Amino acid sequence: PKMDFGLFSKSDPYFQIFRKSENRWIKVYQSEVIKKTLDPRWQPKTLSSADLCNGKTKQPILFKVYDYDSVGSHDQIGEFEVSLDEIKQGSRIGLKRPWKKKDKIYGHIEFSEFKRYTEASFLDYIRGGMEVQVMFAIDYTGSNGNPTNPSSLHYRGGRSPNPYADALQKITSILEPYDKNNLIPAYGFGARLRSTNTVSHCFPINFNDRDPEVKGQVGVLSAYHASFDGLLLSGPTYFSEILQLAAAKASSNRFDSNMQAYTVLVILTDGCIDDMRQTTDTLVQMSKLPISVVIVGVGSANFAAMEKLDGDDHVLRATNGQRAARDIVQFVPMRDFKRDPYGLTDATLAEIPGQMLQFAKSRKVPPHPVVEGKWRNPDPPLAQGSVEDSKSGVPLTQVGGLFPQTAPPAQPHYYPQQARPVQGVPVQQPTVVQVGAPGQPVWQAGQPVQPVYSATPQPQYVSQQPAVPVQPATVQPAYVQQPATYAPPATGQYQYGPYGGQPSAPAPVNNATPAYYQPPPPPA
């Protein structure tokens, strides 16, 4: 090909790096262009070995060097393959053109500096106990279409999920596992609220200002579907208020050597935005906080504004000229992943780990040491009916399940906001329990007794108002085998509620240690 130089003479060179993936090459980096030079010297760049060669130091990496042209296509000067091990040796490598028959050298590349070091990963922070707090914000503006119209992105009459419900279902399934407590604040913007007849650009979709959190994917979808009874689609489309709320939450979290919390805000929108200047200014300020923003494009509109906010190929600037400290925005168009769930997962998580690591590095905060079991945080059972070690207070058993010995104390349980009557279930209980002296066996009194049933169960209602945590009550000590699967109630008492428990077999308990049993509260 014809180029602007003899050998780098008056050229504008830049290079690209490619990782080998099966039978194809994937571009992982492109350098800056060095204008009109005979001896280009590019700026140092830090790249992960996973991006370059999947961590395999002997695997070839492809370099291609081009001459930049402002008009027309760029001319390729040459290319070469090299491994990380070879780069480390600091050899001088010739540029060749494989499409030419002659084995001619068209220039040389020399690696002047090479440093390899181990860096903490996103998973290291997760294992060390970092909390990932997921938030959702849903676009309720009129540009989405009337929810009664089948063409609406919020259509409520179809058998299959509408585009917003589909996006919520898929995105929550991707991010939910990273949120330990699985309580997700869910907000909306751009709707006229029936309660006040005013347009709001930041409101909880469960309409509970005191507690905007919902439980996981099911809670998000339930609150979304129920929200239309309390609002009308309106406008305009403002992002800035939602962003400012997320920024306030992120700024209140600590990210230091003692505690680490990182926020991920997911905005679902149809692409229209009417406060671009304020949104840009807010995002630039947020770039200094422990937060990432994932903008999910719903529908087939023009998402040019969303792509502009995603600073992959440019640095976001505020109206006053201030540059973003780092890129915190990732744009994900749902239309590109209709039949590619794995691609959607990759796109959603593509930048969050890197953005989080960049923030941690800027604060010089390493991950906490990995404590076995600390980062695994399953949803705890109800705090009612637990048996606690009288010495340490660590729960040993709970009605309906077992705690491991290393589990933290049970947390107060909050009933769902939209509770429904719970029909009681008869529970078999022994008629009499005789409690022996400390360290002595516990027997059922006399001969084996026939179990009796509790009274005809009545519907048990849970308060519709915001619930308060159930506080442990003062209970009498009993002696049970550790670990136990069932803790008998006190003499002559019955257990209420739909637990379906069975009495433990009448057998002596050897080497028992004091434990406490707390029966659940009677039905309201």
Coordinates of C-alpha atoms in Angstrom, one line a residue:
P1 CA 0.0 0.0 0.0
K2 CA 1.0 3.5 -0.6
M3 CA 2.0 5.4 2.6
D4 CA 3.1 8.8 3.7
F5 CA 6.7 7.8 4.5
G6 CA 9.9 6.1 3.5
L7 CA 10.4 4.2 6.8
F8 CA 8.3 6.0 9.4
S9 CA 9.2 9.2 7.5
K10 CA 6.5 11.8 8.1
S11 CA 4.2 9.2 9.4
D12 CA 1.5 9.4 12.1
P13 CA 1.8 5.9 13.6
Y14 CA -0.4 4.2 16.2
F15 CA -0.8 0.6 17.2
Q16 CA -3.5 -2.0 18.1
I17 CA -3.2 -5.0 20.4
F18 CA -5.2 -8.2 19.8
R19 CA -5.9 -11.2 22.1
K20 CA -6.2 -14.7 20.5
S21 CA -9.5 -16.4 21.0
E22 CA -9.8 -19.8 19.4
N23 CA -9.6 -19.0 15.6
R24 CA -9.9 -15.2 15.7
W25 CA -8.2 -12.1 17.1
I26 CA -10.0 -9.7 19.5
K27 CA -8.9 -6.1 19.8
V28 CA -8.1 -5.2 23.4
Y29 CA -6.3 -1.8 23.0
Q30 CA -5.5 1.0 20.6
S31 CA -2.8 3.6 21.3
E32 CA -2.8 7.3 20.8
V33 CA -1.6 8.7 17.4
I34 CA 2.0 10.2 17.3
K35 CA 2.0 12.9 14.7
K36 CA 4.7 13.3 12.1
T37 CA 7.6 11.5 13.7
L38 CA 10.5 9.3 12.7
D39 CA 10.9 7.9 16.2
P40 CA 7.4 7.4 17.8
R41 CA 7.4 6.9 21.6
W42 CA 4.0 5.9 23.0
Q43 CA 2.8 6.6 26.5
P44 CA 3.0 3.6 29.0
K45 CA -0.2 1.7 29.4
T46 CA -1.3 -0.8 32.1
L47 CA -3.2 -3.8 30.8
S48 CA -4.2 -7.0 32.5
S49 CA -2.7 -10.3 31.5
A50 CA -6.3 -11.6 31.3
D51 CA -7.1 -9.1 28.5
L52 CA -3.8 -9.7 26.7
C53 CA -3.5 -13.5 26.7
N54 CA -6.0 -14.9 29.2
G55 CA -3.2 -15.1 31.7
K56 CA -1.1 -17.5 29.6
T57 CA 2.4 -16.0 29.4
K58 CA 3.4 -18.1 26.4
Q59 CA 0.3 -17.4 24.3
P60 CA 1.0 -15.1 21.3
I61 CA -0.3 -11.5 21.3
L62 CA -0.8 -9.7 18.0
F63 CA 0.5 -6.1 17.4
K64 CA -0.5 -4.1 14.3
V65 CA 1.0 -0.7 13.5
Y66 CA -0.8 1.7 11.3
D67 CA -0.2 5.1 9.7
Y68 CA -3.1 7.4 10.5
D69 CA -4.8 9.2 7.7
S70 CA -7.3 12.0 8.4
V71 CA -8.9 11.3 5.0
G72 CA -9.6 7.7 3.8
S73 CA -8.4 4.5 5.4
H74 CA -5.4 4.1 7.6
D75 CA -2.4 2.2 6.0
Q76 CA -1.0 -0.7 7.9
I77 CA 2.8 -0.5 8.3
G78 CA 3.2 -4.0 9.6
E79 CA 2.5 -6.5 12.4
F80 CA 4.1 -9.1 14.6
E81 CA 3.2 -11.7 17.2
V82 CA 4.9 -11.9 20.6
S83 CA 4.3 -13.5 24.0
L84 CA 4.5 -11.9 27.5
D85 CA 7.6 -14.0 28.2
E86 CA 9.3 -12.6 25.1
I87 CA 8.3 -9.0 25.9
K88 CA 9.8 -9.4 29.3
Q89 CA 13.2 -10.3 27.7
G90 CA 13.2 -6.9 26.0
S91 CA 14.0 -8.0 22.5
R92 CA 13.7 -5.8 19.4
I93 CA 11.0 -7.1 17.1
G94 CA 10.7 -6.5 13.4
L95 CA 7.4 -5.4 11.6
K96 CA 6.4 -7.7 8.8
R97 CA 3.6 -7.9 6.3
P98 CA 2.3 -11.5 6.2
W99 CA 0.3 -10.7 3.0
K100 CA 3.6 -10.1 1.2
K101 CA 5.6 -13.0 -0.2
K102 CA 9.0 -11.3 0.6
D103 CA 10.2 -11.7 4.2
K104 CA 11.0 -8.0 4.5
I105 CA 11.3 -5.9 7.7
Y106 CA 9.3 -2.6 7.6
G107 CA 10.5 -1.2 10.9
H108 CA 11.2 -2.3 14.4
I109 CA 9.3 -2.1 17.8
E110 CA 11.2 -2.1 21.0
F111 CA 9.6 -2.4 24.5
S112 CA 11.6 0.1 26.6
E113 CA 10.0 -0.8 29.9
F114 CA 8.0 -3.8 31.1
K115 CA 6.7 -4.3 34.7
R116 CA 4.5 -7.1 35.8
Y117 CA 2.7 -7.0 39.2
T118 CA -0.2 -8.6 40.9
E119 CA -3.3 -6.5 41.4
A120 CA -6.4 -7.1 43.5
S121 CA -9.5 -8.2 41.6
F122 CA -13.1 -7.3 42.0
L123 CA -13.7 -10.8 43.5
D124 CA -11.0 -10.2 46.1
Y125 CA -13.1 -7.2 47.4
I126 CA -16.3 -9.2 47.3
R127 CA -14.7 -12.1 49.3
G128 CA -13.3 -9.6 51.7
G129 CA -16.8 -8.4 52.6
M130 CA -17.4 -5.4 50.3
E131 CA -21.1 -4.6 50.1
V132 CA -22.6 -4.0 46.6
Q133 CA -25.8 -2.0 46.9
V134 CA -28.0 -2.1 43.8
M135 CA -30.5 0.6 43.0
F136 CA -33.1 0.8 40.2
A137 CA -34.7 3.8 38.5
I138 CA -37.5 3.3 35.9
D139 CA -38.6 5.8 33.2
Y140 CA -42.4 6.6 33.5
T141 CA -42.5 9.3 30.9
G142 CA -45.1 9.6 28.2
S143 CA -42.7 8.8 25.4
N144 CA -43.0 5.2 26.4
G145 CA -46.6 5.1 25.2
N146 CA -49.9 4.6 26.9
P147 CA -49.8 1.4 29.0
T148 CA -53.2 0.3 27.6
N149 CA -51.8 0.3 24.1
P150 CA -50.1 -2.9 23.0
S151 CA -47.3 -0.8 21.3
S152 CA -46.4 0.8 24.7
L153 CA -43.1 -0.2 26.3
H154 CA -45.2 -0.3 29.6
Y155 CA -48.1 -2.4 28.1
R156 CA -50.0 -4.1 30.9
G157 CA -52.3 -6.4 29.0
G158 CA -50.0 -8.9 27.4
R159 CA -49.4 -12.5 28.4
S160 CA -45.6 -12.0 28.1
P161 CA -43.6 -9.4 30.0
N162 CA -43.5 -5.9 28.4
P163 CA -40.0 -4.6 27.5
Y164 CA -39.5 -2.9 30.9
A165 CA -40.6 -5.9 32.8
D166 CA -38.4 -8.1 30.6
A167 CA -35.4 -5.8 31.2
L168 CA -36.0 -5.7 35.0
Q169 CA -36.3 -9.5 35.2
K170 CA -33.0 -10.0 33.3
I171 CA -30.9 -7.2 34.9
T172 CA -32.0 -8.1 38.4
S173 CA -31.1 -11.7 37.9
I174 CA -27.6 -10.6 36.9
L175 CA -26.9 -8.1 39.7
E176 CA -29.0 -9.6 42.5
P177 CA -26.3 -12.2 43.6
Y178 CA -23.9 -9.4 44.4
D179 CA -26.3 -7.6 46.7
K180 CA -25.9 -9.4 50.1
N181 CA -29.1 -8.3 51.8
N182 CA -31.1 -8.5 48.6
L183 CA -33.0 -5.3 49.5
I184 CA -33.2 -3.1 46.5
P185 CA -34.3 0.6 46.5
A186 CA -36.5 1.1 43.4
Y187 CA -37.4 4.5 42.1
G188 CA -39.3 6.0 39.2
F189 CA -39.1 9.3 37.4
G190 CA -41.3 11.3 35.0
A191 CA -44.7 10.3 36.3
R192 CA -47.7 12.3 37.6
L193 CA -48.5 10.9 41.0
R194 CA -52.2 10.4 41.7
S195 CA -51.8 11.2 45.4
T196 CA -50.5 14.8 44.8
N197 CA -51.4 15.3 41.1
T198 CA -47.9 16.6 40.5
V199 CA -45.1 15.4 38.3
S200 CA -42.2 13.7 40.2
H201 CA -38.7 13.0 38.9
C202 CA -37.7 10.9 41.8
F203 CA -40.2 8.7 43.8
P204 CA -40.2 5.2 45.3
I205 CA -42.3 2.9 43.1
N206 CA -43.8 1.3 46.2
F207 CA -44.8 4.9 47.2
N208 CA -43.2 4.4 50.7
D209 CA -40.8 7.3 51.2
R210 CA -39.6 5.8 54.5
D211 CA -38.8 2.4 53.1
P212 CA -38.2 2.4 49.3
E213 CA -36.5 -1.0 49.4
V214 CA -38.1 -4.1 47.9
K215 CA -37.0 -7.7 48.3
G216 CA -35.0 -8.9 45.3
Q217 CA -36.2 -9.6 41.8
V218 CA -39.7 -10.6 42.9
G219 CA -40.1 -7.4 44.9
V220 CA -38.9 -5.2 42.1
L221 CA -41.3 -6.7 39.6
S222 CA -44.3 -6.7 42.0
A223 CA -43.7 -3.1 42.9
Y224 CA -43.3 -2.2 39.2
H225 CA -46.6 -3.8 38.2
A226 CA -48.5 -2.4 41.1
S227 CA -47.1 1.2 40.6
F228 CA -49.4 2.0 37.7
D229 CA -52.4 2.2 40.1
G230 CA -50.8 5.2 41.7
L231 CA -49.5 7.2 38.7
L232 CA -49.9 8.4 35.1
L233 CA -47.1 8.6 32.6
S234 CA -46.0 12.2 32.1
G235 CA -42.7 14.0 31.5
P236 CA -40.3 15.5 30.8
T237 CA -37.4 13.1 31.2
Y238 CA -35.0 14.3 33.9
F239 CA -32.1 12.1 35.1
S240 CA -30.4 14.6 37.4
E241 CA -32.7 14.1 40.5
I242 CA -32.3 10.4 40.5
L243 CA -28.6 10.7 40.0
Q244 CA -28.4 13.2 42.9
L245 CA -30.3 10.8 45.2
A246 CA -27.9 8.0 44.3
A247 CA -24.9 10.2 44.8
A248 CA -26.2 11.1 48.3
K249 CA -26.5 7.4 49.2
A250 CA -23.1 6.6 47.8
S251 CA -21.4 9.5 49.6
S252 CA -22.9 8.4 52.9
N253 CA -21.2 5.0 52.5
R254 CA -17.7 4.3 53.7
F255 CA -14.9 2.9 51.6
D256 CA -11.9 2.5 53.7
S257 CA -9.8 -0.1 55.5
N258 CA -12.7 -0.9 57.9
M259 CA -15.8 -0.8 55.8
Q260 CA -16.3 -1.0 52.0
A261 CA -19.6 -0.3 50.2
Y262 CA -20.1 0.3 46.5
T263 CA -23.3 1.4 44.8
V264 CA -24.6 0.3 41.4
L265 CA -27.5 2.4 40.0
V266 CA -29.4 0.9 37.1
I267 CA -31.5 3.4 35.0
L268 CA -34.1 1.9 32.6
T269 CA -35.1 4.4 29.9
D270 CA -36.4 4.7 26.3
G271 CA -33.7 7.0 25.3
C272 CA -35.1 10.5 25.5
I273 CA -33.4 12.9 28.0
D274 CA -34.3 16.6 28.6
D275 CA -31.7 17.7 31.2
M276 CA -28.5 16.6 29.5
R277 CA -26.4 19.5 30.9
Q278 CA -27.5 18.9 34.5
T279 CA -27.1 15.1 34.1
T280 CA -23.5 15.5 32.7
D281 CA -22.5 17.9 35.5
T282 CA -23.9 15.5 38.1
L283 CA -22.1 12.5 36.6
V284 CA -18.8 14.3 36.7
Q285 CA -19.3 15.0 40.4
M286 CA -20.3 11.4 41.0
S287 CA -17.1 10.1 39.4
K288 CA -15.4 10.8 42.7
L289 CA -17.8 8.6 44.6
P290 CA -18.0 4.8 45.1
I291 CA -20.7 4.3 42.4
S292 CA -21.3 3.0 38.9
V293 CA -24.2 3.8 36.7
V294 CA -25.7 1.3 34.2
I295 CA -28.1 2.8 31.7
V296 CA -30.3 0.2 30.1
G297 CA -31.9 1.3 26.8
V298 CA -35.4 -0.1 26.4
G299 CA -37.1 -0.2 23.0
S300 CA -35.7 0.9 19.6
A301 CA -35.3 4.7 19.9
N302 CA -32.2 6.7 19.2
F303 CA -29.8 6.3 22.1
A304 CA -27.2 8.8 21.0
A305 CA -27.5 10.7 24.2
M306 CA -26.9 7.6 26.3
E307 CA -23.9 6.7 24.3
K308 CA -22.5 10.2 24.8
L309 CA -22.8 9.7 28.6
D310 CA -20.8 6.5 28.4
G311 CA -17.2 7.7 28.4
D312 CA -15.6 4.7 26.7
D313 CA -13.9 6.7 24.0
H314 CA -13.9 10.2 25.5
V315 CA -13.7 11.9 28.9
L316 CA -16.9 13.3 30.2
R317 CA -16.7 17.0 30.9
A318 CA -19.0 19.3 32.9
T319 CA -20.2 22.6 31.6
N320 CA -17.5 24.4 33.6
G321 CA -14.8 22.3 31.9
Q322 CA -14.2 19.9 34.8
R323 CA -13.2 16.4 33.7
A324 CA -14.6 13.3 35.2
A325 CA -12.2 11.6 37.6
R326 CA -13.1 8.2 35.9
D327 CA -15.7 6.7 33.7
I328 CA -18.6 5.5 35.8
V329 CA -21.3 5.0 33.1
Q330 CA -22.0 1.8 31.1
F331 CA -24.7 1.9 28.4
V332 CA -26.5 -1.4 27.6
P333 CA -29.1 -1.5 24.7
M334 CA -31.5 -4.3 25.4
R335 CA -32.4 -4.7 21.7
D336 CA -28.9 -6.0 21.0
F337 CA -29.4 -9.0 23.4
K338 CA -32.9 -10.3 22.7
R339 CA -31.6 -13.8 22.1
D340 CA -28.3 -13.5 23.8
P341 CA -28.6 -13.8 27.6
Y342 CA -24.9 -14.4 28.0
G343 CA -24.0 -11.4 26.0
L344 CA -26.4 -9.3 28.2
T345 CA -24.6 -10.5 31.3
D346 CA -21.2 -9.6 29.8
A347 CA -22.4 -6.2 28.7
T348 CA -24.0 -5.4 32.1
L349 CA -20.9 -6.5 34.1
A350 CA -18.3 -5.4 31.5
E351 CA -17.2 -2.2 33.2
I352 CA -18.4 -2.4 36.8
P353 CA -15.4 -4.4 38.2
G354 CA -12.9 -2.1 36.4
Q355 CA -14.7 1.0 37.6
M356 CA -14.8 -0.2 41.2
L357 CA -11.1 -1.2 41.1
Q358 CA -10.2 2.2 39.7
F359 CA -12.0 3.9 42.5
A360 CA -10.3 1.7 45.1
K361 CA -6.9 2.4 43.6
S362 CA -7.6 6.1 43.7
R363 CA -8.3 5.8 47.4
K364 CA -5.4 3.4 47.9
V365 CA -7.8 1.0 49.7
P366 CA -6.9 -2.7 49.4
P367 CA -9.5 -5.5 49.9
H368 CA -10.1 -6.8 53.3
P369 CA -8.5 -10.1 54.2
V370 CA -10.7 -13.0 53.1
V371 CA -12.6 -14.5 56.1
E372 CA -14.0 -17.9 55.3
G373 CA -17.7 -17.8 55.2
K374 CA -17.9 -14.0 55.6
W375 CA -18.7 -13.2 52.1
R376 CA -21.4 -15.9 51.8
N377 CA -24.4 -14.2 53.2
P378 CA -27.6 -16.3 52.7
D379 CA -31.0 -14.8 53.6
P380 CA -31.4 -15.6 57.3
P381 CA -34.5 -17.3 58.6
L382 CA -37.0 -15.5 60.8
A383 CA -35.5 -14.3 64.1
Q384 CA -38.6 -15.8 65.9
G385 CA -38.3 -19.2 67.6
S386 CA -34.5 -19.3 67.7
V387 CA -32.4 -21.2 70.2
E388 CA -29.4 -19.4 71.4
D389 CA -26.3 -20.5 73.3
S390 CA -26.6 -19.0 76.8
K391 CA -22.9 -18.2 76.8
S392 CA -22.3 -16.6 73.4
G393 CA -25.7 -15.7 72.2
V394 CA -24.9 -17.3 68.8
P395 CA -28.0 -18.9 67.2
L396 CA -27.8 -22.7 67.0
T397 CA -31.1 -23.6 65.6
Q398 CA -34.2 -21.9 64.3
V399 CA -37.7 -23.2 63.6
G400 CA -37.5 -24.6 60.1
G401 CA -33.8 -24.7 59.7
L402 CA -30.3 -24.9 61.2
F403 CA -27.6 -22.2 61.5
P404 CA -23.9 -23.1 61.3
Q405 CA -21.9 -22.5 64.4
T406 CA -20.1 -19.6 62.8
A407 CA -23.3 -17.8 61.7
P408 CA -23.8 -14.2 63.0
P409 CA -26.7 -13.5 65.4
A410 CA -30.1 -13.6 63.7
Q411 CA -31.3 -10.2 62.6
P412 CA -34.8 -8.8 63.3
H413 CA -37.3 -9.8 60.6
Y414 CA -39.5 -7.3 58.9
Y415 CA -42.8 -8.5 57.5
P416 CA -43.6 -7.6 53.8
Q417 CA -45.5 -4.3 53.2
Q418 CA -48.2 -6.0 51.1
A419 CA -48.9 -8.8 53.5
R420 CA -51.9 -11.1 53.1
P421 CA -53.7 -13.3 55.7
V422 CA -51.7 -16.5 56.6
Q423 CA -53.9 -19.5 57.3
G424 CA -52.6 -21.3 60.4
V425 CA -51.6 -25.0 60.3
P426 CA -52.3 -27.4 63.1
V427 CA -49.0 -28.4 64.8
Q428 CA -48.5 -31.6 66.7
Q429 CA -47.2 -31.0 70.2
P430 CA -46.5 -33.3 73.2
T431 CA -48.9 -32.6 76.0
V432 CA -46.3 -32.4 78.8
V433 CA -42.6 -31.7 78.9
Q434 CA -40.6 -32.4 82.0
V435 CA -37.5 -30.3 82.3
G436 CA -34.7 -31.9 84.4
A437 CA -32.0 -30.3 86.4
P438 CA -29.0 -28.9 84.5
G439 CA -27.0 -31.6 82.9
Q440 CA -29.7 -34.2 83.4
P441 CA -31.7 -36.1 80.7
V442 CA -34.9 -34.6 79.4
W443 CA -37.8 -37.0 79.1
Q444 CA -41.5 -36.8 78.1
A445 CA -43.5 -37.4 81.2
G446 CA -44.7 -40.9 81.8
Q447 CA -45.5 -43.2 78.9
P448 CA -45.4 -42.0 75.3
V449 CA -48.2 -39.5 74.9
Q450 CA -50.5 -39.0 72.0
P451 CA -50.0 -35.7 70.2
V452 CA -52.7 -33.2 70.3
Y453 CA -53.6 -30.4 67.9
S454 CA -53.8 -26.8 68.6
A455 CA -57.2 -25.1 68.4
T456 CA -58.9 -24.6 65.0
P457 CA -56.5 -22.3 63.3
Q458 CA -57.6 -18.8 62.6
P459 CA -56.3 -16.5 59.8
Q460 CA -53.2 -14.7 61.0
Y461 CA -52.8 -11.1 59.7
V462 CA -49.7 -9.1 59.4
S463 CA -49.9 -5.4 59.7
Q464 CA -50.1 -3.4 56.4
Q465 CA -48.2 -0.6 58.1
P466 CA -44.4 -0.4 58.1
A467 CA -43.5 -3.2 60.4
V468 CA -41.1 -3.0 63.4
P469 CA -38.5 -5.6 64.2
V470 CA -39.5 -8.4 66.5
Q471 CA -37.4 -8.0 69.7
P472 CA -36.3 -11.1 71.6
A473 CA -38.4 -11.7 74.7
T474 CA -37.3 -12.9 78.1
V475 CA -37.6 -16.7 78.0
Q476 CA -37.1 -19.6 80.3
P477 CA -34.0 -21.8 79.9
A478 CA -34.4 -25.4 78.5
Y479 CA -31.9 -28.1 77.8
V480 CA -31.7 -29.4 74.3
Q481 CA -29.2 -31.5 72.3
Q482 CA -26.8 -29.4 70.1
P483 CA -27.3 -29.0 67.3
A484 CA -31.1 -29.5 67.6
T485 CA -33.7 -29.6 64.9
Y486 CA -36.6 -28.9 67.2
A487 CA -36.9 -27.0 70.4
P488 CA -39.9 -28.0 72.6
P489 CA -42.0 -25.2 74.0
A490 CA -42.4 -24.5 77.7
T491 CA -44.7 -26.7 79.7
G492 CA -48.3 -26.6 78.5
Q493 CA -47.7 -24.1 75.8
Y494 CA -48.5 -24.4 72.1
Q495 CA -46.8 -23.2 69.0
Y496 CA -48.7 -21.0 66.6
G497 CA -48.1 -20.3 63.0
P498 CA -47.7 -22.4 59.8
Y499 CA -44.4 -24.1 60.7
G500 CA -45.6 -27.7 60.5
G501 CA -43.0 -28.8 63.1
Q502 CA -42.8 -32.3 64.6
P503 CA -42.0 -33.1 68.3
S504 CA -38.5 -34.5 68.8
A505 CA -38.4 -38.2 69.7
P506 CA -38.6 -39.0 73.4
A507 CA -34.9 -39.7 74.1
P508 CA -32.4 -38.6 76.7
V509 CA -30.2 -35.6 75.9
N510 CA -26.6 -36.3 77.0
N511 CA -24.1 -33.6 77.8
A512 CA -26.7 -30.9 77.3
T513 CA -25.8 -27.2 77.7
P514 CA -28.1 -24.4 78.5
A515 CA -30.0 -22.9 75.6
Y516 CA -32.9 -20.6 75.2
Y517 CA -36.1 -21.2 73.3
Q518 CA -38.2 -18.3 72.2
P519 CA -41.7 -19.2 70.8
P520 CA -43.1 -17.0 68.0
P521 CA -45.6 -14.4 69.0
P522 CA -49.3 -15.4 69.1
P523 CA -51.4 -14.4 66.1
A524 CA -52.7 -10.9 66.0

